[in-house]
C-alpha cells in the first residue's frame, strides 16, 4: 500500500479532533507495538492498533475512517493496560468511530437485522452494540 | 447485613439464572439484598469520548436512586453494569465541573448527586466483607472434584483503576471456587475478551474467540467454566453452536455463573439455579459428581 505523508495532513484538524475526543497525546507513542501484541482482535484487523496511533499522528484520516479495525475493536482495554507510555489506545479508536458516527454514518444497521438475529441475542448485546456502532 | 442491589436489565430476563442463584446464596449468607427502586438501564458501556456527558446520565441517575434508598453503597452482579456505574462514578468524582453539568441537566431529580456512592461488585462483597473463610463454613455440598476454570473477561479487571483484582492475573474467582470445595483451574485466556457485542453482527468472530478461550481451559483439564457477565455467558455458551460449525473437533462444555456454583454448594434448591437457561446442559457433569 502506498501512503502519502504531507505537512498538510499532519496539520489536519482531524488530528486535533482525535486528540480532543480521546484525551490522549498521540505523539507520546514510540511505536513499541505492545498494544498490537496483546490485542485479541488483530487477526481480523486491517490496520493494527499501533498503526492506528501512527496513522493518527500523521493525519491519515481517509485510511483510518475506511478501516475495518475501528469496528472490530471491542474496547476490551487490553492495549490500554499494557502501553508503557500510558496511552489509551481504545479511546483513540473510539474517537475515530465517534467522528464517523457524529456524521450519522452508522455502522450497525439495526433495521437490517433479521428478527431471528435480534431474538437470538440478549438485550445487553443489542444495547451495547447500538451504543458503540450507531449515532 | 443489608445491601442495596442494582440488577440491570439482562438479569431480569436472559440471565435469571444469575440473579436467582445470587439472591438465594446471599440469603444463605445472611445478607439482605434490597433491589433499588426505579432503577434504569446503565447503558451497558462507559462512554469513552471526553465530551460525551449525556451518556453518563443513565449510570449517575442510578446512583441518585442509591442515595434515595438512604444508603451510599450499591452492589452489582453484571460485570458490564459494574464497570459502567463505577467508571461513571469515578469520572464525575474527578471532574466536579461535569458533575455540576450532569446535576443541572437532571434538575427534576430531588436529590443532587455528590459523588459519594460506592459501587461494589458482589465478588468484592464476598471477598472483603463476608470473607471466603466464612463462606466455606456455610458450604453444605462441597463441589468436590469439580474442575472449574474461572473466566473474568475484560470488565471486572480493566481498566486497572476500577478493576476488582490484579489486572493481568486475577484470582478472586478461583479463591471463591476453592472455598466452595472445587478444584480451581488456572488458564492463560482467563482475561481475554470474548468479542463482546460483536456477537450481534459478527457471530463468527465470537465463535473464534469462544474456541480459543474454551479449548485453552479444556487443555488445563477444566470441566466447566464459571463467570460473571451475561454477555460473556451468552458468547461462551450459546455461541458454542457456531463454534462447533466452524471447528468440528470442538468439544462442548458447560458455562455457569459463579453464583450458580455458590448456590449449589450452599444448598439452595435446584429451582433457584435455573439450570434450564443454558445452551450446553450443565446437569450431566453436576450429576456425575453427585451434586444434583
Ligand atoms: S503500546 Fe503504546 S507506545 Fe507502544 S505502540 Fe502501542 S500506543 Fe504506542
Ligand atoms: S481495546 Fe480494541 S485495540 Fe485495544 S486490545 Fe482491545 S480490541 Fe484491541
Ligand atoms: S449493562 Fe446489563 S445488565 Fe447492565 S443495565 Fe444494562 S444491559 Fe442491562
Ligand atoms: S469478555 Fe466480552 S462480554 Fe465479557 S467483559 Fe469482555 S467484552 Fe464483555
CSV table of C-alpha atoms and ligand atoms in Angstrom, one decimal:
chain,number,residue,atom,x,y,z
A,1,UNK,CA,0.0,0.0,0.0
A,2,UNK,CA,1.3,3.4,-1.0
A,3,UNK,CA,0.9,6.1,1.7
A,4,UNK,CA,1.4,9.8,1.1
A,5,UNK,CA,2.6,11.8,4.0
A,6,UNK,CA,2.4,15.6,4.0
A,7,UNK,CA,2.6,18.5,6.3
A,8,UNK,CA,-0.9,19.4,5.3
A,9,UNK,CA,-2.2,16.0,6.5
A,10,UNK,CA,-0.3,16.2,9.8
A,11,UNK,CA,-1.9,19.6,10.4
A,12,UNK,CA,-5.4,18.5,9.5
A,13,UNK,CA,-8.0,19.4,12.1
A,14,UNK,CA,-8.8,15.6,12.2
A,15,UNK,CA,-5.6,15.1,14.3
A,16,UNK,CA,-6.6,17.7,16.9
A,17,UNK,CA,-10.2,16.3,17.0
A,18,UNK,CA,-8.9,12.8,17.7
A,19,UNK,CA,-6.7,14.1,20.5
A,20,UNK,CA,-9.6,16.1,22.0
A,21,UNK,CA,-12.2,13.4,21.8
A,22,UNK,CA,-9.8,10.7,23.2
A,23,UNK,CA,-8.0,13.0,25.7
A,24,UNK,CA,-4.7,11.4,24.5
A,25,UNK,CA,-1.4,12.8,23.4
A,26,UNK,CA,-0.7,10.9,20.2
A,27,UNK,CA,2.9,11.9,20.0
A,28,UNK,CA,3.7,10.1,23.2
A,29,UNK,CA,3.6,6.8,21.3
A,30,UNK,CA,7.0,5.5,20.4
A,31,UNK,CA,5.8,2.5,18.3
A,32,UNK,CA,6.9,-0.3,20.6
A,33,UNK,CA,4.0,-2.4,19.3
A,34,UNK,CA,2.9,-3.7,22.7
A,35,UNK,CA,-0.7,-2.7,22.1
A,36,UNK,CA,-0.9,-4.8,19.0
A,37,UNK,CA,0.9,-7.7,20.6
A,38,UNK,CA,-1.8,-8.1,23.2
A,39,UNK,CA,-4.8,-7.2,21.2
A,40,UNK,CA,-7.1,-10.3,20.8
A,41,UNK,CA,-8.6,-8.9,17.6
A,42,UNK,CA,-5.6,-8.3,15.4
A,43,UNK,CA,-6.2,-11.3,13.1
A,44,UNK,CA,-9.4,-9.6,12.0
A,45,UNK,CA,-7.9,-6.1,11.6
A,46,UNK,CA,-6.6,-4.4,8.5
A,47,UNK,CA,-4.7,-1.7,10.4
A,48,UNK,CA,-3.2,-2.8,13.8
A,49,UNK,CA,-3.6,-0.8,17.0
A,50,UNK,CA,0.0,0.6,17.0
A,51,UNK,CA,-0.5,1.6,13.3
A,52,UNK,CA,-3.8,3.3,14.2
A,53,UNK,CA,-1.8,5.5,16.5
A,54,UNK,CA,0.9,6.2,13.9
A,55,UNK,CA,-1.7,6.9,11.2
A,56,UNK,CA,-3.5,9.3,13.6
A,57,UNK,CA,-0.2,11.1,14.3
A,58,UNK,CA,0.3,11.6,10.6
A,59,UNK,CA,-3.3,12.7,9.9
A,60,UNK,CA,-4.1,9.7,7.6
A,61,UNK,CA,-7.7,10.4,8.0
A,62,UNK,CA,-9.2,8.6,5.0
A,63,UNK,CA,-7.2,5.4,5.7
A,64,UNK,CA,-8.4,5.4,9.3
A,65,UNK,CA,-12.1,6.2,8.6
A,66,UNK,CA,-12.2,3.5,5.9
A,67,UNK,CA,-10.5,0.9,8.1
A,68,UNK,CA,-12.3,-2.3,9.3
A,69,UNK,CA,-10.3,-2.2,12.5
A,70,UNK,CA,-12.2,0.6,14.2
A,71,UNK,CA,-15.4,-1.6,14.0
A,72,UNK,CA,-13.5,-4.8,15.1
A,73,UNK,CA,-12.1,-3.3,18.3
A,74,UNK,CA,-14.4,-4.2,21.2
A,75,UNK,CA,-13.0,-1.8,23.7
A,76,UNK,CA,-11.6,-4.6,25.8
A,77,UNK,CA,-8.9,-2.3,27.2
A,78,UNK,CA,-6.0,-4.8,27.0
A,79,UNK,CA,-3.9,-2.4,24.9
A,80,UNK,CA,-4.5,0.4,27.4
A,81,UNK,CA,-3.5,-1.8,30.3
A,82,UNK,CA,-0.2,-2.6,28.6
A,83,UNK,CA,1.0,0.5,26.9
A,84,UNK,CA,4.3,1.6,28.6
A,85,UNK,CA,3.6,5.2,27.7
A,86,UNK,CA,0.1,5.2,29.3
A,87,UNK,CA,-1.7,5.9,26.1
A,88,UNK,CA,-5.3,4.9,26.0
A,89,UNK,CA,-5.5,3.3,22.5
A,90,UNK,CA,-9.1,2.2,22.9
A,91,UNK,CA,-10.1,5.9,23.5
A,92,UNK,CA,-8.3,6.9,20.3
A,93,UNK,CA,-10.2,4.3,18.3
A,94,UNK,CA,-13.4,5.5,20.0
A,95,UNK,CA,-12.6,9.0,18.9
A,96,UNK,CA,-12.3,7.9,15.2
A,97,UNK,CA,-15.6,5.9,15.5
A,98,UNK,CA,-17.2,9.0,17.0
A,99,UNK,CA,-16.1,11.3,14.2
A,100,UNK,CA,-17.9,9.0,11.8
A,101,UNK,CA,-21.0,8.3,14.0
A,102,UNK,CA,-21.5,12.0,14.6
A,103,UNK,CA,-21.9,12.4,10.8
A,104,UNK,CA,-24.7,9.9,11.2
A,105,UNK,CA,-22.7,7.2,9.4
A,106,UNK,CA,-24.0,4.3,11.5
A,107,UNK,CA,-22.0,1.1,11.3
A,108,UNK,CA,-24.7,-1.2,12.6
A,109,UNK,CA,-27.9,-1.0,10.6
A,110,UNK,CA,-30.4,-2.1,13.2
A,111,UNK,CA,-33.3,-2.1,10.7
A,112,UNK,CA,-31.4,-4.6,8.6
A,113,UNK,CA,-31.0,-7.1,11.3
A,114,UNK,CA,-33.4,-10.1,10.9
A,115,UNK,CA,-35.9,-10.9,13.6
A,116,UNK,CA,-34.0,-14.1,14.2
A,117,UNK,CA,-30.8,-12.2,14.7
A,118,UNK,CA,-32.5,-9.9,17.2
A,119,UNK,CA,-34.3,-12.6,19.0
A,120,UNK,CA,-31.1,-14.7,19.4
A,121,UNK,CA,-29.1,-12.3,21.4
A,122,UNK,CA,-29.7,-10.9,24.9
A,123,UNK,CA,-30.6,-7.1,25.5
A,124,UNK,CA,-27.1,-6.5,26.9
A,125,UNK,CA,-25.7,-7.3,23.4
A,126,UNK,CA,-28.1,-5.3,21.4
A,127,UNK,CA,-27.8,-2.2,23.7
A,128,UNK,CA,-24.0,-2.3,23.8
A,129,UNK,CA,-23.7,-2.7,20.0
A,130,UNK,CA,-26.1,0.1,19.4
A,131,UNK,CA,-24.2,2.3,21.9
A,132,UNK,CA,-20.9,1.6,20.1
A,133,UNK,CA,-22.0,1.4,16.5
A,134,UNK,CA,-24.9,3.8,16.0
A,135,UNK,CA,-25.2,7.6,16.5
B,1,UNK,CA,-26.2,-7.3,56.7
B,2,UNK,CA,-28.2,-5.3,54.3
B,3,UNK,CA,-27.1,-4.0,50.9
B,4,UNK,CA,-28.7,-2.1,48.1
B,5,UNK,CA,-28.8,-4.0,44.9
B,6,UNK,CA,-28.8,-2.9,41.2
B,7,UNK,CA,-29.8,-5.8,38.9
B,8,UNK,CA,-29.6,-4.3,35.4
B,9,UNK,CA,-31.8,-5.4,32.6
B,10,UNK,CA,-30.3,-8.7,31.5
B,11,UNK,CA,-30.6,-10.2,34.9
B,12,UNK,CA,-34.3,-9.7,34.7
B,13,UNK,CA,-34.7,-11.9,31.6
B,14,UNK,CA,-31.9,-13.9,29.9
B,15,UNK,CA,-29.8,-14.1,33.0
B,16,UNK,CA,-32.5,-15.1,35.5
B,17,UNK,CA,-30.2,-17.9,36.5
B,18,UNK,CA,-27.6,-15.3,37.6
B,19,UNK,CA,-30.0,-13.3,39.7
B,20,UNK,CA,-31.9,-16.1,41.3
B,21,UNK,CA,-28.8,-18.0,42.3
B,22,UNK,CA,-27.1,-14.9,43.7
B,23,UNK,CA,-30.2,-13.9,45.7
B,24,UNK,CA,-30.5,-17.4,47.2
B,25,UNK,CA,-26.8,-17.5,48.0
B,26,UNK,CA,-27.0,-14.1,49.7
B,27,UNK,CA,-29.9,-15.3,51.9
B,28,UNK,CA,-27.9,-18.3,53.0
B,29,UNK,CA,-25.1,-15.9,53.9
B,30,UNK,CA,-27.5,-13.8,55.9
B,31,UNK,CA,-27.2,-10.8,53.6
B,32,UNK,CA,-30.4,-9.0,52.6
B,33,UNK,CA,-30.2,-7.6,49.1
B,34,UNK,CA,-32.7,-4.8,48.6
B,35,UNK,CA,-33.4,-4.0,45.0
B,36,UNK,CA,-33.2,-0.3,44.2
B,37,UNK,CA,-36.5,1.3,43.2
B,38,UNK,CA,-36.9,2.8,39.8
B,39,UNK,CA,-33.5,1.8,38.5
B,40,UNK,CA,-32.8,2.2,34.8
B,41,UNK,CA,-30.5,0.6,32.3
B,42,UNK,CA,-27.0,1.8,32.9
B,43,UNK,CA,-26.3,1.9,29.1
B,44,UNK,CA,-24.0,-1.2,29.2
B,45,UNK,CA,-20.9,0.6,28.1
B,46,UNK,CA,-19.0,3.5,29.7
B,47,UNK,CA,-18.7,6.4,27.2
B,48,UNK,CA,-15.1,7.0,26.3
B,49,UNK,CA,-15.3,10.3,24.4
B,50,UNK,CA,-14.2,13.2,26.6
B,51,UNK,CA,-17.1,15.4,25.6
B,52,UNK,CA,-19.8,12.8,25.9
B,53,UNK,CA,-21.5,13.7,29.1
B,54,UNK,CA,-25.1,12.8,28.1
B,55,UNK,CA,-24.3,9.1,28.3
B,56,UNK,CA,-23.2,9.3,31.9
B,57,UNK,CA,-26.7,10.4,32.9
B,58,UNK,CA,-28.1,6.9,33.0
B,59,UNK,CA,-25.4,5.4,35.4
B,60,UNK,CA,-25.4,8.6,37.6
B,61,UNK,CA,-29.2,8.6,37.8
B,62,UNK,CA,-29.0,5.1,39.3
B,63,UNK,CA,-26.5,6.4,41.9
B,64,UNK,CA,-29.1,9.0,42.8
B,65,UNK,CA,-31.6,6.1,43.4
B,66,UNK,CA,-29.0,4.7,45.8
B,67,UNK,CA,-29.0,7.9,47.8
B,68,UNK,CA,-32.8,7.9,47.8
B,69,UNK,CA,-32.6,4.5,49.4
B,70,UNK,CA,-30.8,6.2,52.2
B,71,UNK,CA,-27.5,4.5,51.7
B,72,UNK,CA,-24.2,5.1,49.9
B,73,UNK,CA,-23.3,1.7,48.8
B,74,UNK,CA,-24.6,-0.4,45.9
B,75,UNK,CA,-23.9,-3.9,44.8
B,76,UNK,CA,-24.0,-5.1,41.2
B,77,UNK,CA,-23.8,-8.6,39.6
B,78,UNK,CA,-23.3,-8.0,35.9
B,79,UNK,CA,-19.7,-7.2,35.0
B,80,UNK,CA,-20.8,-4.6,32.5
B,81,UNK,CA,-23.1,-2.7,34.9
B,82,UNK,CA,-20.3,-2.8,37.5
B,83,UNK,CA,-17.8,-1.3,35.1
B,84,UNK,CA,-20.2,1.4,33.7
B,85,UNK,CA,-21.5,2.5,37.1
B,86,UNK,CA,-18.1,2.5,38.7
B,87,UNK,CA,-16.4,4.3,35.8
B,88,UNK,CA,-19.1,7.0,35.5
B,89,UNK,CA,-18.8,7.5,39.3
B,90,UNK,CA,-15.0,7.9,39.1
B,91,UNK,CA,-15.5,10.2,36.1
B,92,UNK,CA,-17.7,12.7,37.9
B,93,UNK,CA,-15.7,12.4,41.2
B,94,UNK,CA,-12.6,13.5,39.4
B,95,UNK,CA,-14.3,16.3,37.4
B,96,UNK,CA,-16.7,18.4,39.5
B,97,UNK,CA,-17.5,20.6,36.6
B,98,UNK,CA,-19.0,17.8,34.6
B,99,UNK,CA,-20.8,16.6,37.8
B,100,UNK,CA,-22.4,20.1,38.0
B,101,UNK,CA,-23.5,19.9,34.4
B,102,UNK,CA,-25.0,16.5,34.9
B,103,UNK,CA,-26.9,17.6,38.0
B,104,UNK,CA,-28.2,20.7,36.2
B,105,UNK,CA,-29.4,18.5,33.4
B,106,UNK,CA,-31.3,16.3,35.9
B,107,UNK,CA,-32.8,19.3,37.6
B,108,UNK,CA,-36.0,17.5,38.2
B,109,UNK,CA,-34.4,14.9,40.4
B,110,UNK,CA,-35.0,15.7,44.1
B,111,UNK,CA,-31.5,14.5,45.2
B,112,UNK,CA,-28.3,16.0,43.8
B,113,UNK,CA,-25.5,13.6,43.2
B,114,UNK,CA,-22.3,14.4,45.0
B,115,UNK,CA,-20.0,11.5,44.1
B,116,UNK,CA,-20.5,9.9,47.4
B,117,UNK,CA,-21.8,6.4,46.5
B,118,UNK,CA,-19.6,3.4,46.5
B,119,UNK,CA,-20.1,0.9,43.7
B,120,UNK,CA,-19.3,-2.7,44.6
B,121,UNK,CA,-19.4,-6.0,42.7
B,122,UNK,CA,-20.8,-9.0,44.5
B,123,UNK,CA,-17.4,-10.6,44.4
B,124,UNK,CA,-15.9,-7.7,46.4
B,125,UNK,CA,-18.7,-8.0,49.0
B,126,UNK,CA,-18.0,-11.8,49.3
B,127,UNK,CA,-14.2,-11.4,49.5
B,128,UNK,CA,-13.8,-8.3,51.6
B,129,UNK,CA,-16.9,-8.1,53.8
B,130,UNK,CA,-18.3,-11.6,54.2
B,131,UNK,CA,-14.9,-13.3,53.6
B,132,UNK,CA,-14.3,-16.6,51.8
B,133,UNK,CA,-13.4,-18.4,55.0
B,134,UNK,CA,-16.9,-17.7,56.4
B,135,UNK,CA,-18.5,-18.8,53.1
B,136,UNK,CA,-16.5,-22.1,53.3
B,137,UNK,CA,-18.1,-22.7,56.8
B,138,UNK,CA,-21.6,-22.5,55.3
B,139,UNK,CA,-20.9,-25.0,52.5
B,140,UNK,CA,-23.2,-27.9,52.8
B,141,UNK,CA,-22.5,-29.6,49.5
B,142,UNK,CA,-18.8,-29.1,48.6
B,143,UNK,CA,-18.1,-29.0,44.9
B,144,UNK,CA,-15.7,-31.9,45.3
B,145,UNK,CA,-13.6,-33.0,42.3
B,146,UNK,CA,-15.3,-30.5,40.1
B,147,UNK,CA,-12.7,-28.9,37.9
B,148,UNK,CA,-13.7,-25.3,37.3
B,149,UNK,CA,-11.9,-22.7,35.2
B,150,UNK,CA,-12.8,-19.1,36.1
B,151,UNK,CA,-13.2,-16.6,33.3
B,152,UNK,CA,-13.0,-12.9,34.0
B,153,UNK,CA,-13.3,-11.3,30.6
B,154,UNK,CA,-12.5,-7.6,30.4
B,155,UNK,CA,-14.7,-5.5,32.6
B,156,UNK,CA,-14.2,-6.9,36.0
B,157,UNK,CA,-10.5,-6.2,35.8
B,158,UNK,CA,-9.9,-3.4,33.3
B,159,UNK,CA,-9.1,-0.6,33.4
B,160,UNK,CA,-6.8,-1.1,36.4
B,161,UNK,CA,-8.1,1.9,38.3
B,162,UNK,CA,-11.5,0.3,38.7
B,163,UNK,CA,-10.8,-3.4,38.4
B,164,UNK,CA,-11.6,-5.5,41.4
B,165,UNK,CA,-8.4,-7.6,41.3
B,166,UNK,CA,-5.0,-7.8,39.6
B,167,UNK,CA,-5.3,-6.6,36.1
B,168,UNK,CA,-3.2,-9.4,34.4
B,169,UNK,CA,-3.7,-12.3,36.9
B,170,UNK,CA,-6.9,-12.0,38.9
B,171,UNK,CA,-7.6,-14.9,41.4
B,172,UNK,CA,-10.7,-13.9,43.3
B,173,UNK,CA,-13.0,-16.3,41.4
B,174,UNK,CA,-10.5,-19.2,41.8
B,175,UNK,CA,-10.3,-18.4,45.5
B,176,UNK,CA,-14.0,-18.5,45.8
B,177,UNK,CA,-14.3,-21.8,43.9
B,178,UNK,CA,-11.6,-23.3,46.2
B,179,UNK,CA,-13.7,-22.1,49.3
B,180,UNK,CA,-16.7,-23.9,47.8
B,181,UNK,CA,-14.6,-27.1,47.7
B,182,UNK,CA,-14.0,-27.2,43.9
B,183,UNK,CA,-10.7,-27.7,42.1
B,184,UNK,CA,-9.8,-24.3,40.7
B,185,UNK,CA,-8.2,-24.5,37.3
B,186,UNK,CA,-5.9,-21.6,36.1
B,187,UNK,CA,-5.7,-21.0,32.3
B,188,UNK,CA,-4.0,-18.3,30.2
B,189,UNK,CA,-7.1,-17.0,28.5
B,190,UNK,CA,-9.0,-16.0,31.6
B,191,UNK,CA,-8.9,-12.3,30.9
B,192,UNK,CA,-9.1,-12.5,27.1
B,193,UNK,CA,-12.0,-10.6,25.5
B,194,UNK,CA,-14.8,-12.8,24.1
B,195,UNK,CA,-15.5,-10.2,21.4
B,196,UNK,CA,-18.5,-8.8,23.3
B,197,UNK,CA,-21.2,-7.0,21.4
B,198,UNK,CA,-19.6,-8.1,18.1
B,199,UNK,CA,-21.9,-11.1,18.7
B,200,UNK,CA,-24.8,-9.1,17.1
B,201,UNK,CA,-23.3,-8.6,13.6
B,202,UNK,CA,-20.2,-10.8,13.6
B,203,UNK,CA,-21.1,-14.0,15.4
B,204,UNK,CA,-18.3,-15.8,13.5
B,205,UNK,CA,-15.7,-13.7,15.3
B,206,UNK,CA,-17.2,-14.7,18.6
B,207,UNK,CA,-17.0,-18.3,17.6
B,208,UNK,CA,-13.2,-18.0,17.1
B,209,UNK,CA,-12.8,-16.4,20.5
B,210,UNK,CA,-15.0,-19.0,22.2
B,211,UNK,CA,-13.0,-21.7,20.5
B,212,UNK,CA,-9.7,-20.2,21.8
B,213,UNK,CA,-10.9,-19.5,25.3
B,214,UNK,CA,-12.6,-22.8,25.9
B,215,UNK,CA,-10.0,-25.1,24.3
B,216,UNK,CA,-7.4,-23.3,26.5
B,217,UNK,CA,-9.5,-24.1,29.6
B,218,UNK,CA,-10.0,-27.7,28.5
B,219,UNK,CA,-6.3,-28.1,27.9
B,220,UNK,CA,-5.8,-27.4,31.6
B,221,UNK,CA,-8.3,-30.0,32.5
B,222,UNK,CA,-11.4,-27.8,33.2
B,223,UNK,CA,-14.8,-29.5,33.1
B,224,UNK,CA,-16.8,-26.3,33.2
B,225,UNK,CA,-16.3,-22.5,33.2
B,226,UNK,CA,-17.6,-20.1,35.8
B,227,UNK,CA,-18.1,-16.4,35.0
B,228,UNK,CA,-19.8,-13.1,36.0
B,229,UNK,CA,-21.1,-11.4,32.9
B,230,UNK,CA,-24.3,-12.1,31.0
B,231,UNK,CA,-22.7,-11.1,27.7
B,232,UNK,CA,-19.7,-13.3,28.2
B,233,UNK,CA,-22.1,-16.1,29.2
B,234,UNK,CA,-24.1,-15.8,26.1
B,235,UNK,CA,-21.0,-15.7,23.9
B,236,UNK,CA,-19.2,-18.7,25.6
B,237,UNK,CA,-22.4,-20.8,26.0
B,238,UNK,CA,-24.9,-20.1,23.2
B,239,UNK,CA,-22.2,-19.3,20.5
B,240,UNK,CA,-20.8,-22.9,21.0
B,241,UNK,CA,-23.4,-23.7,18.3
B,242,UNK,CA,-21.5,-21.6,15.8
B,243,UNK,CA,-18.2,-22.8,17.3
B,244,UNK,CA,-18.9,-26.4,16.5
B,245,UNK,CA,-20.0,-25.5,13.0
B,246,UNK,CA,-16.6,-23.8,12.4
B,247,UNK,CA,-14.4,-26.2,14.4
B,248,UNK,CA,-16.0,-29.7,14.1
B,249,UNK,CA,-13.5,-31.2,16.6
B,250,UNK,CA,-14.5,-28.7,19.3
B,251,UNK,CA,-16.0,-30.3,22.4
B,252,UNK,CA,-18.9,-28.6,24.1
B,253,UNK,CA,-18.5,-27.5,27.7
B,254,UNK,CA,-21.0,-26.1,30.2
B,255,UNK,CA,-20.8,-22.4,31.3
B,256,UNK,CA,-22.2,-21.3,34.6
B,257,UNK,CA,-22.4,-18.1,36.6
B,258,UNK,CA,-20.2,-18.3,39.7
B,259,UNK,CA,-23.3,-17.6,41.7
B,260,UNK,CA,-25.0,-20.8,40.5
B,261,UNK,CA,-22.0,-22.8,41.7
B,262,UNK,CA,-22.1,-21.0,45.0
B,263,UNK,CA,-25.8,-21.5,45.4
B,264,UNK,CA,-25.3,-25.2,44.7
B,265,UNK,CA,-22.6,-25.5,47.4
B,266,UNK,CA,-24.7,-23.5,49.9
B,267,UNK,CA,-27.6,-25.9,49.5
B,268,UNK,CA,-30.0,-23.7,47.5
B,269,UNK,CA,-32.9,-25.6,45.9
B,270,UNK,CA,-32.5,-26.6,42.3
B,271,UNK,CA,-35.2,-24.2,41.2
B,272,UNK,CA,-33.0,-21.2,42.1
B,273,UNK,CA,-30.2,-22.4,39.9
B,274,UNK,CA,-32.3,-22.2,36.8
B,275,UNK,CA,-30.1,-24.8,35.0
B,276,UNK,CA,-32.7,-24.8,32.2
B,277,UNK,CA,-31.4,-21.5,30.9
B,278,UNK,CA,-28.3,-22.9,29.3
B,279,UNK,CA,-27.4,-23.9,25.8
B,280,UNK,CA,-25.0,-26.5,26.9
B,281,UNK,CA,-26.7,-28.5,29.7
B,282,UNK,CA,-24.7,-28.4,32.9
B,283,UNK,CA,-26.7,-31.1,34.6
B,284,UNK,CA,-24.8,-34.2,33.3
B,285,UNK,CA,-21.5,-33.1,34.8
B,286,UNK,CA,-23.1,-32.0,38.1
B,287,UNK,CA,-24.9,-35.3,38.4
B,288,UNK,CA,-21.7,-37.2,37.6
B,289,UNK,CA,-20.1,-35.5,40.6
B,290,UNK,CA,-23.1,-36.3,42.8
B,291,UNK,CA,-24.1,-32.7,43.1
B,292,UNK,CA,-27.6,-32.9,41.8
C,1,LIG,S1,1.9,0.3,23.3
C,1,LIG,FE1,1.7,2.5,23.5
C,1,LIG,S2,3.7,3.2,22.9
C,1,LIG,FE2,3.6,1.1,22.2
C,1,LIG,S3,2.9,1.2,20.1
C,1,LIG,FE3,1.1,1.0,21.3
C,1,LIG,S4,0.4,3.0,21.8
C,1,LIG,FE4,2.5,3.2,21.0
C,2,LIG,S1,-9.4,-2.3,23.1
C,2,LIG,FE1,-9.5,-2.7,20.9
C,2,LIG,S2,-7.5,-2.3,20.1
C,2,LIG,FE2,-7.3,-2.5,22.3
C,2,LIG,S3,-6.7,-4.6,22.7
C,2,LIG,FE3,-9.0,-4.4,22.8
C,2,LIG,S4,-9.7,-4.9,20.8
C,2,LIG,FE4,-7.6,-4.5,20.6
C,3,LIG,S1,-25.3,-3.5,31.4
C,3,LIG,FE1,-26.6,-5.2,31.7
C,3,LIG,S2,-27.3,-5.7,32.7
C,3,LIG,FE2,-26.3,-3.6,32.9
C,3,LIG,S3,-28.2,-2.4,32.8
C,3,LIG,FE3,-27.7,-2.5,31.1
C,3,LIG,S4,-27.8,-4.4,29.8
C,3,LIG,FE4,-28.5,-4.1,31.4
C,4,LIG,S1,-15.3,-10.7,27.8
C,4,LIG,FE1,-16.6,-10.0,26.4
C,4,LIG,S2,-18.6,-9.6,27.2
C,4,LIG,FE2,-17.3,-10.1,28.7
C,4,LIG,S3,-16.5,-8.3,29.5
C,4,LIG,FE3,-15.1,-8.6,27.7
C,4,LIG,S4,-16.1,-7.8,26.2
C,4,LIG,FE4,-17.5,-8.0,28.0
